[in-house]
Short mmCIF file of C-alpha atoms in Angstrom, two decimals:
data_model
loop_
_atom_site.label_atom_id
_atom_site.label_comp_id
_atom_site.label_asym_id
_atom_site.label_seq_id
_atom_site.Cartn_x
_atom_site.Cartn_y
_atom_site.Cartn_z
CA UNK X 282 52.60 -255.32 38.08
CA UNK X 283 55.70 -253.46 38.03
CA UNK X 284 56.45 -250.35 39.40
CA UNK X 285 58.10 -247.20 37.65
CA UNK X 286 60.43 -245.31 40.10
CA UNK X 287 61.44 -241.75 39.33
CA UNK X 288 64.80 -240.84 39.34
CA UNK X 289 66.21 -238.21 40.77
CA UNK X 290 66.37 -236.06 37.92
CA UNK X 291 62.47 -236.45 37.88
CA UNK X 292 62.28 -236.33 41.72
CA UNK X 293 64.04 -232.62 41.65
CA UNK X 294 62.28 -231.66 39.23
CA UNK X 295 58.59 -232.23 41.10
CA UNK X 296 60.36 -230.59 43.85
CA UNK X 297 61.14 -227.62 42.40
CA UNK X 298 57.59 -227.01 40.64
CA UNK X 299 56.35 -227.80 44.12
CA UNK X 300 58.28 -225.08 45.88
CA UNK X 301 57.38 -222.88 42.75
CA UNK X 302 54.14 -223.27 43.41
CA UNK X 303 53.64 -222.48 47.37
CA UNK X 304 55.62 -219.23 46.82
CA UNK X 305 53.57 -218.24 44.30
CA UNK X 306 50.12 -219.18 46.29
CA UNK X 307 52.40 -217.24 49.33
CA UNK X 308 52.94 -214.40 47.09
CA UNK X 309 48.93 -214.17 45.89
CA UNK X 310 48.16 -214.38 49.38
CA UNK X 311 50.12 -211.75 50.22
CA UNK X 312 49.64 -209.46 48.03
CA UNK X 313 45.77 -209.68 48.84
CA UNK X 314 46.41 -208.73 51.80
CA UNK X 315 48.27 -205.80 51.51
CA UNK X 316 47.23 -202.60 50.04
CA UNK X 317 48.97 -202.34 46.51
CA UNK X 318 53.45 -202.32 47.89
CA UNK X 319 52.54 -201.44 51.58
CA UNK X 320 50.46 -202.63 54.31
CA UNK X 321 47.23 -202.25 55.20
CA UNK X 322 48.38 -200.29 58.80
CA UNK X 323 50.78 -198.10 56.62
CA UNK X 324 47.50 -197.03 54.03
CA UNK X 325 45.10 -196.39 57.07
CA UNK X 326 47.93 -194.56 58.69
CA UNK X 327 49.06 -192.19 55.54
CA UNK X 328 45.44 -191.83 55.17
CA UNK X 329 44.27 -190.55 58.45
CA UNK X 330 47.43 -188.76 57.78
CA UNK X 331 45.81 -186.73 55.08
CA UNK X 332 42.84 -185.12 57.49
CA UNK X 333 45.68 -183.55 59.80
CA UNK X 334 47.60 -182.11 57.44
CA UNK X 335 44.73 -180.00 56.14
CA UNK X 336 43.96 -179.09 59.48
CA UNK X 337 47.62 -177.97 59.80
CA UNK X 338 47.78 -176.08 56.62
CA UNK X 339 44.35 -174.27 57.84
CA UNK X 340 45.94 -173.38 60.90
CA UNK X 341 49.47 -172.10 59.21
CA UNK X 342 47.43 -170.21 57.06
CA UNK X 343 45.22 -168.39 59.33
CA UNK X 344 48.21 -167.93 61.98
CA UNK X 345 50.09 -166.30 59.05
CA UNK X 346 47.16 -164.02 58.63
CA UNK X 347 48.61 -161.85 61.19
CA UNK X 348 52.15 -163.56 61.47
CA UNK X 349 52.99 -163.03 58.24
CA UNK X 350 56.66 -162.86 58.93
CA UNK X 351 57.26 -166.40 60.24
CA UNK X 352 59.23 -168.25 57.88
CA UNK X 353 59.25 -171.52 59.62
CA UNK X 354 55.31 -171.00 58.95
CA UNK X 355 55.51 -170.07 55.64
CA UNK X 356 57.51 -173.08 55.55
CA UNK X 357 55.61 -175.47 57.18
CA UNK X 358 52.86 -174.54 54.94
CA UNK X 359 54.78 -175.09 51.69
CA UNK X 360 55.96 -179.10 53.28
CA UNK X 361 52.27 -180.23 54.23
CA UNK X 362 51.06 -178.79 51.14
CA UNK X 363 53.82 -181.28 48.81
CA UNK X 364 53.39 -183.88 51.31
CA UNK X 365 49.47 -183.52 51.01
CA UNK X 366 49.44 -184.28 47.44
CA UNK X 367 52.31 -186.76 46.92
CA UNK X 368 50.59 -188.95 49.63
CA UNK X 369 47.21 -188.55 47.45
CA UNK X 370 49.85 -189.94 44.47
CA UNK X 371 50.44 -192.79 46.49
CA UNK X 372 46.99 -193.92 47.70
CA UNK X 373 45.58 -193.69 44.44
CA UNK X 374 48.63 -195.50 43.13
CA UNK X 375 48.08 -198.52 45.31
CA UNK X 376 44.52 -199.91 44.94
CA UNK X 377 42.61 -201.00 42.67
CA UNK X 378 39.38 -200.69 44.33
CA UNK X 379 36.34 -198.77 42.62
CA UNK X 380 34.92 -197.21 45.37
CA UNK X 381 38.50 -196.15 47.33
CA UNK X 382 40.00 -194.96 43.62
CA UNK X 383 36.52 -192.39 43.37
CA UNK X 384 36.82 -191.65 47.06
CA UNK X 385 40.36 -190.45 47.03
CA UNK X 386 39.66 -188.85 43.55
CA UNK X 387 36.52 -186.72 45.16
CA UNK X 388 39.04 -185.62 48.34
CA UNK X 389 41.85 -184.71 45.07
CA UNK X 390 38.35 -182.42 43.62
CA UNK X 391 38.26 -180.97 46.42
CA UNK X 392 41.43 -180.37 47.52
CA UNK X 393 41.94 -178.44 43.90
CA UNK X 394 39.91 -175.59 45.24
CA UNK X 395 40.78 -175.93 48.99
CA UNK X 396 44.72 -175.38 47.73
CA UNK X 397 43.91 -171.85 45.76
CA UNK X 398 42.84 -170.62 48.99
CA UNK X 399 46.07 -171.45 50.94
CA UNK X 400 48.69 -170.15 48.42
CA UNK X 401 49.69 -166.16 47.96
CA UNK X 402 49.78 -163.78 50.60
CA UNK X 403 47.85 -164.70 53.67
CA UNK X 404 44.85 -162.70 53.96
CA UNK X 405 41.27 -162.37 55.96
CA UNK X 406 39.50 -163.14 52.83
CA UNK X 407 40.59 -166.53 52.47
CA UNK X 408 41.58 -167.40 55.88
CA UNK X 409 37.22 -167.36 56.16
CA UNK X 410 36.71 -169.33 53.21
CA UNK X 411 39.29 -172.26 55.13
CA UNK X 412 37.17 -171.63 57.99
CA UNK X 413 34.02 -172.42 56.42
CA UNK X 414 35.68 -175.10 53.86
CA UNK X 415 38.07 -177.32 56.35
CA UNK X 416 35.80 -179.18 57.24
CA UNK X 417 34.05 -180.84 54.64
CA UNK X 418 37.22 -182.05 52.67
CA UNK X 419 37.94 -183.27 55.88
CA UNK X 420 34.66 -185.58 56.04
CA UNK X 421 36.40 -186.41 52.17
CA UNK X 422 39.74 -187.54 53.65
CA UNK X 423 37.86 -189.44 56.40
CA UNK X 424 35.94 -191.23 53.19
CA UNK X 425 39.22 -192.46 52.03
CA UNK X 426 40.19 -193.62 55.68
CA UNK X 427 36.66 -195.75 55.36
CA UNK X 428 37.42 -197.24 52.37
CA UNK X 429 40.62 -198.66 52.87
CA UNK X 430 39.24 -200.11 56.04
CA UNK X 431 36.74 -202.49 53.87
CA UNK X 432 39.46 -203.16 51.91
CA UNK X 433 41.33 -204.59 54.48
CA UNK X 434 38.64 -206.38 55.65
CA UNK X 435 37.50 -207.57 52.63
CA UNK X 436 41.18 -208.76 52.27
CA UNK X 437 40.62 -211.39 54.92
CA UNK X 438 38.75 -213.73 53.30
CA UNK X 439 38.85 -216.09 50.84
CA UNK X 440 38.78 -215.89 47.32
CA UNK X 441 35.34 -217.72 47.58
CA UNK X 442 34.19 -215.55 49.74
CA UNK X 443 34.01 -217.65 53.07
CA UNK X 444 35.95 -216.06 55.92
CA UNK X 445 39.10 -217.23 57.28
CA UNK X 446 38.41 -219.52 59.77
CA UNK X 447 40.98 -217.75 62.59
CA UNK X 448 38.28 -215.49 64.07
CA UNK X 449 40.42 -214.45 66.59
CA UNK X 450 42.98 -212.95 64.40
CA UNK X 451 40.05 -211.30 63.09
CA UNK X 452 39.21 -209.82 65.82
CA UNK X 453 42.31 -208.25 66.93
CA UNK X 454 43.06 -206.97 63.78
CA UNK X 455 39.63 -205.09 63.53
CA UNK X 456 40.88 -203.89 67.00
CA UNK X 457 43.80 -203.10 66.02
CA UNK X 458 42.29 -201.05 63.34
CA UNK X 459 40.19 -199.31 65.59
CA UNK X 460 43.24 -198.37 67.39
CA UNK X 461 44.41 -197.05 64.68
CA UNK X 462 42.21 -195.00 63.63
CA UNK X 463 41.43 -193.38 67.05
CA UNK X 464 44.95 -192.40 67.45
CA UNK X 465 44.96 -190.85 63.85
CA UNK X 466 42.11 -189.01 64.98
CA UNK X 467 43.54 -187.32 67.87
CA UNK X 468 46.62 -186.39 65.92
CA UNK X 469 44.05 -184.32 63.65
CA UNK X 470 42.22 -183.08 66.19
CA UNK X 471 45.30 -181.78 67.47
CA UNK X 472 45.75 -179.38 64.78
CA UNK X 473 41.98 -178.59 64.55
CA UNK X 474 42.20 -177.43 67.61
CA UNK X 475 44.53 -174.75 66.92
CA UNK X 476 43.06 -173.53 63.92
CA UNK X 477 39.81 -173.20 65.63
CA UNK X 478 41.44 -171.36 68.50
CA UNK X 479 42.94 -169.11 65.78
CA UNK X 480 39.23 -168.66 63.94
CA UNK X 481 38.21 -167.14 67.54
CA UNK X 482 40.76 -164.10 66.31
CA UNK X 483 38.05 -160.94 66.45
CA UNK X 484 38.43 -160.26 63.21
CA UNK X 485 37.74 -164.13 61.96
CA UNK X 486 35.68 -165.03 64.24
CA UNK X 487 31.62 -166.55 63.25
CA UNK X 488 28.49 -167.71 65.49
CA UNK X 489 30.11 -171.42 65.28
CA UNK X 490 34.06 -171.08 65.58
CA UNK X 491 33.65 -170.98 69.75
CA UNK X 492 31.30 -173.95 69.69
CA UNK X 493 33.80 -175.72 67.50
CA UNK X 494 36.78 -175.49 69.66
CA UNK X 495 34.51 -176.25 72.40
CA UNK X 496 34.04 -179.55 70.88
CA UNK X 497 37.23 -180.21 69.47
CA UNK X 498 38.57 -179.56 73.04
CA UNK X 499 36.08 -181.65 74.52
CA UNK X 500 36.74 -184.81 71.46
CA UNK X 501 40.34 -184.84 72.90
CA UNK X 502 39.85 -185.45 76.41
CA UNK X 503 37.01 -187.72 75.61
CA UNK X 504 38.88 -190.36 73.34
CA UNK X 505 42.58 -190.40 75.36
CA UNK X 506 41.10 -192.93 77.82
CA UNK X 507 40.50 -196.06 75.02
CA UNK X 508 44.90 -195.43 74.08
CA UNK X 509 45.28 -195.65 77.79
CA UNK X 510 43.23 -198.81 77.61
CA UNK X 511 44.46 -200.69 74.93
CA UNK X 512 45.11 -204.07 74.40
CA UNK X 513 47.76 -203.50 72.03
CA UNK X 514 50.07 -201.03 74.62
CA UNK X 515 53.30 -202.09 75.35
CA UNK X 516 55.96 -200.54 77.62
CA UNK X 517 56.71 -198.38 74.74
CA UNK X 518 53.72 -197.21 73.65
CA UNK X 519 52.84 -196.55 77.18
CA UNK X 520 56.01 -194.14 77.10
CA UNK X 521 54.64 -192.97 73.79
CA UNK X 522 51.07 -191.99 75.37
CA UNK X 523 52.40 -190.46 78.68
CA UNK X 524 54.12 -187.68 76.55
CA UNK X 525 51.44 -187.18 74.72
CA UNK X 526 49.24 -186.75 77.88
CA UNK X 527 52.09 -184.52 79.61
CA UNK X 528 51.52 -182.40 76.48
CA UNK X 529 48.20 -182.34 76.69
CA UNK X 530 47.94 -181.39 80.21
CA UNK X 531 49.11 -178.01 79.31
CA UNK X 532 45.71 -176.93 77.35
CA UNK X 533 43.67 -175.69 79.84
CA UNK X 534 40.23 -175.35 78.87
CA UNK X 535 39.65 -172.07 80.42
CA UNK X 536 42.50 -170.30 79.16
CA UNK X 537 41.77 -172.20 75.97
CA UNK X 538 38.05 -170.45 75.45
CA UNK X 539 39.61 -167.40 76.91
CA UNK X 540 42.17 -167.07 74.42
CA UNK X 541 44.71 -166.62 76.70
CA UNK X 542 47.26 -167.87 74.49
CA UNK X 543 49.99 -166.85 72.45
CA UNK X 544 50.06 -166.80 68.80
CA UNK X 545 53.19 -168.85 68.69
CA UNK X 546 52.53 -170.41 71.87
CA UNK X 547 49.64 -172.33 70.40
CA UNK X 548 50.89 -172.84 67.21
CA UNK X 549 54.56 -174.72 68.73
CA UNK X 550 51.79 -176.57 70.80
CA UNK X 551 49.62 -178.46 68.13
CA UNK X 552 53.03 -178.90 66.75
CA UNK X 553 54.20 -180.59 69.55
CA UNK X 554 50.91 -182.46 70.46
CA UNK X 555 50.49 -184.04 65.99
CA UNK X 556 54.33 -185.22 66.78
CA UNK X 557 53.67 -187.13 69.90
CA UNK X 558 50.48 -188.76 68.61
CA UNK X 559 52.48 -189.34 64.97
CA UNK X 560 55.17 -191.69 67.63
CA UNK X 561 51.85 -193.22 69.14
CA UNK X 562 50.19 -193.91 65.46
CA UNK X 563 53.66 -195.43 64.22
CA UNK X 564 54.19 -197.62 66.94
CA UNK X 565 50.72 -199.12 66.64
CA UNK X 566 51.14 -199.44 62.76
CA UNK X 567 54.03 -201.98 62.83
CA UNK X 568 52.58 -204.71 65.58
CA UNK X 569 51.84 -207.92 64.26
CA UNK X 570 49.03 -209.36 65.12
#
């Protein structure tokens, strides 16, 4: 029996279809597992994004109501709103998911009419209708954050369906995911906060705007403790969080529900406070698990 040898034409040509073909099983793989050109983190992250900055463009707008001279208001008003809707671009842009795609196209529905009410001259008119409307395009945003969580999810298994057999990097990255969206939370609630403080205005205020920065106040100091607690922290992040925690020591509750503070005062604060949890948020989006 004789036996044909290949020659090393043949033999570099097998290895090159060979290395051919584990990038492109690397590149499938990959791209599975990311959410359309970015990450997973990244999507979760611009998407929790999305909740604050309609809490922030609530609050701009009622704070204009009777600061109507600000223009670093004005301003800020004007940036969320293009950043708003160019990050609603990019979500829909990068999936391909049914029920994400609808999700992100109901917040974008809602959004149209929530938008009419923030531009023109400020007035108490609309600044109620934000009042009463914030909040349920913010349940829509939160939708989209939900989503995109299954996605990921669903992008750790298999394309037969069976999941990957590392449960433990499984685990952490549902943790991690948690973490993630608890710190995108508090960055929102950061600027909820202030608008609701700014509903309590006499001339805004309703039978449920002092509840509602009761609770808001109350969500805060409740979910700080699980960042504190983290598995993920590092010496960094604990930097990160003990700013953020310096910052938040100067809310007081009672002067909080007693209105006690200024306009601007408030205003710079939730400022201040979205920026420090934004550091947090970032630093927790780019660990690798």
């Amino acid at each position: 029996m004789k036996i044909k040898f290949l020659n090393q034409k043949n033999t570099t040509t097998l290895i090159v279809l060979f290395v051919c073909v584990c990038s492109l099983t690397s590149i499938n793989g990959q791209t599975k597992h990311k959410y359309g050109v970015m990450t997973f983190n990244k999507a979760i992250n611009i998407a929790e994004k999305q909740g604050m900055l309609l809490q922030r463009m609530g609050k701009d707008y009622l704070y204009m109501v009777e600061n109507s001279d600000d223009s670093k208001a004005s301003k800020d008003l004007l940036t969320n709103k293009i950043i708003f809707e160019k990050q609603n671009e990019i979500l829909l842009k990068n999936t391909d998911n049914k029920v994400t795609k609808a999700k992100i196209q109901k917040a974008n529905s809602m959004w149209s009419a929530f938008k009419k009410l923030i531009v023109g001259t400020p007035n108490f008119d609309n600044a109620k209708k934000i009042i009463d409307q914030n909040t349920d395009i913010l349940y829509a945003t939160e939708g989209v954050v939900n989503s995109i969580t299954v996605e990921s999810k669903n992008a750790n298994t298999h394309l037969t369906g069976q999941l990957s057999s590392d449960d433990a990097y499984l685990e952490k990255d549902k943790a991690l995911k948690k973490i993630l969206a608890i710190c995108g939370r508090q960055r929102m609630l950061t600027q909820r906060l202030a608008l609701y403080y700014l509903a309590n205005d006499a001339t805004l205020k309703d039978k449920n705007t002092e509840q509602m920065l009761k609770n808001v106040y109350n969500e805060i100091e409740g979910i700080n403790t699980p960042l504190l607690i983290s598995d993920f922290d590092n010496d960094e992040i604990d930097q990160k969080i003990a700013e953020a925690l310096a910052l938040w020591d100067l809310v007081k509750k009672d002067k909080l529900m007693k209105l006690a503070y200024d306009d601007k005062e408030i205003y710079n604060l939730s400022n201040n406070l979205t920026k420090a949890y934004n550091a947090i948020i970032t630093l927790y989006e780019h660990i690798e698990i």
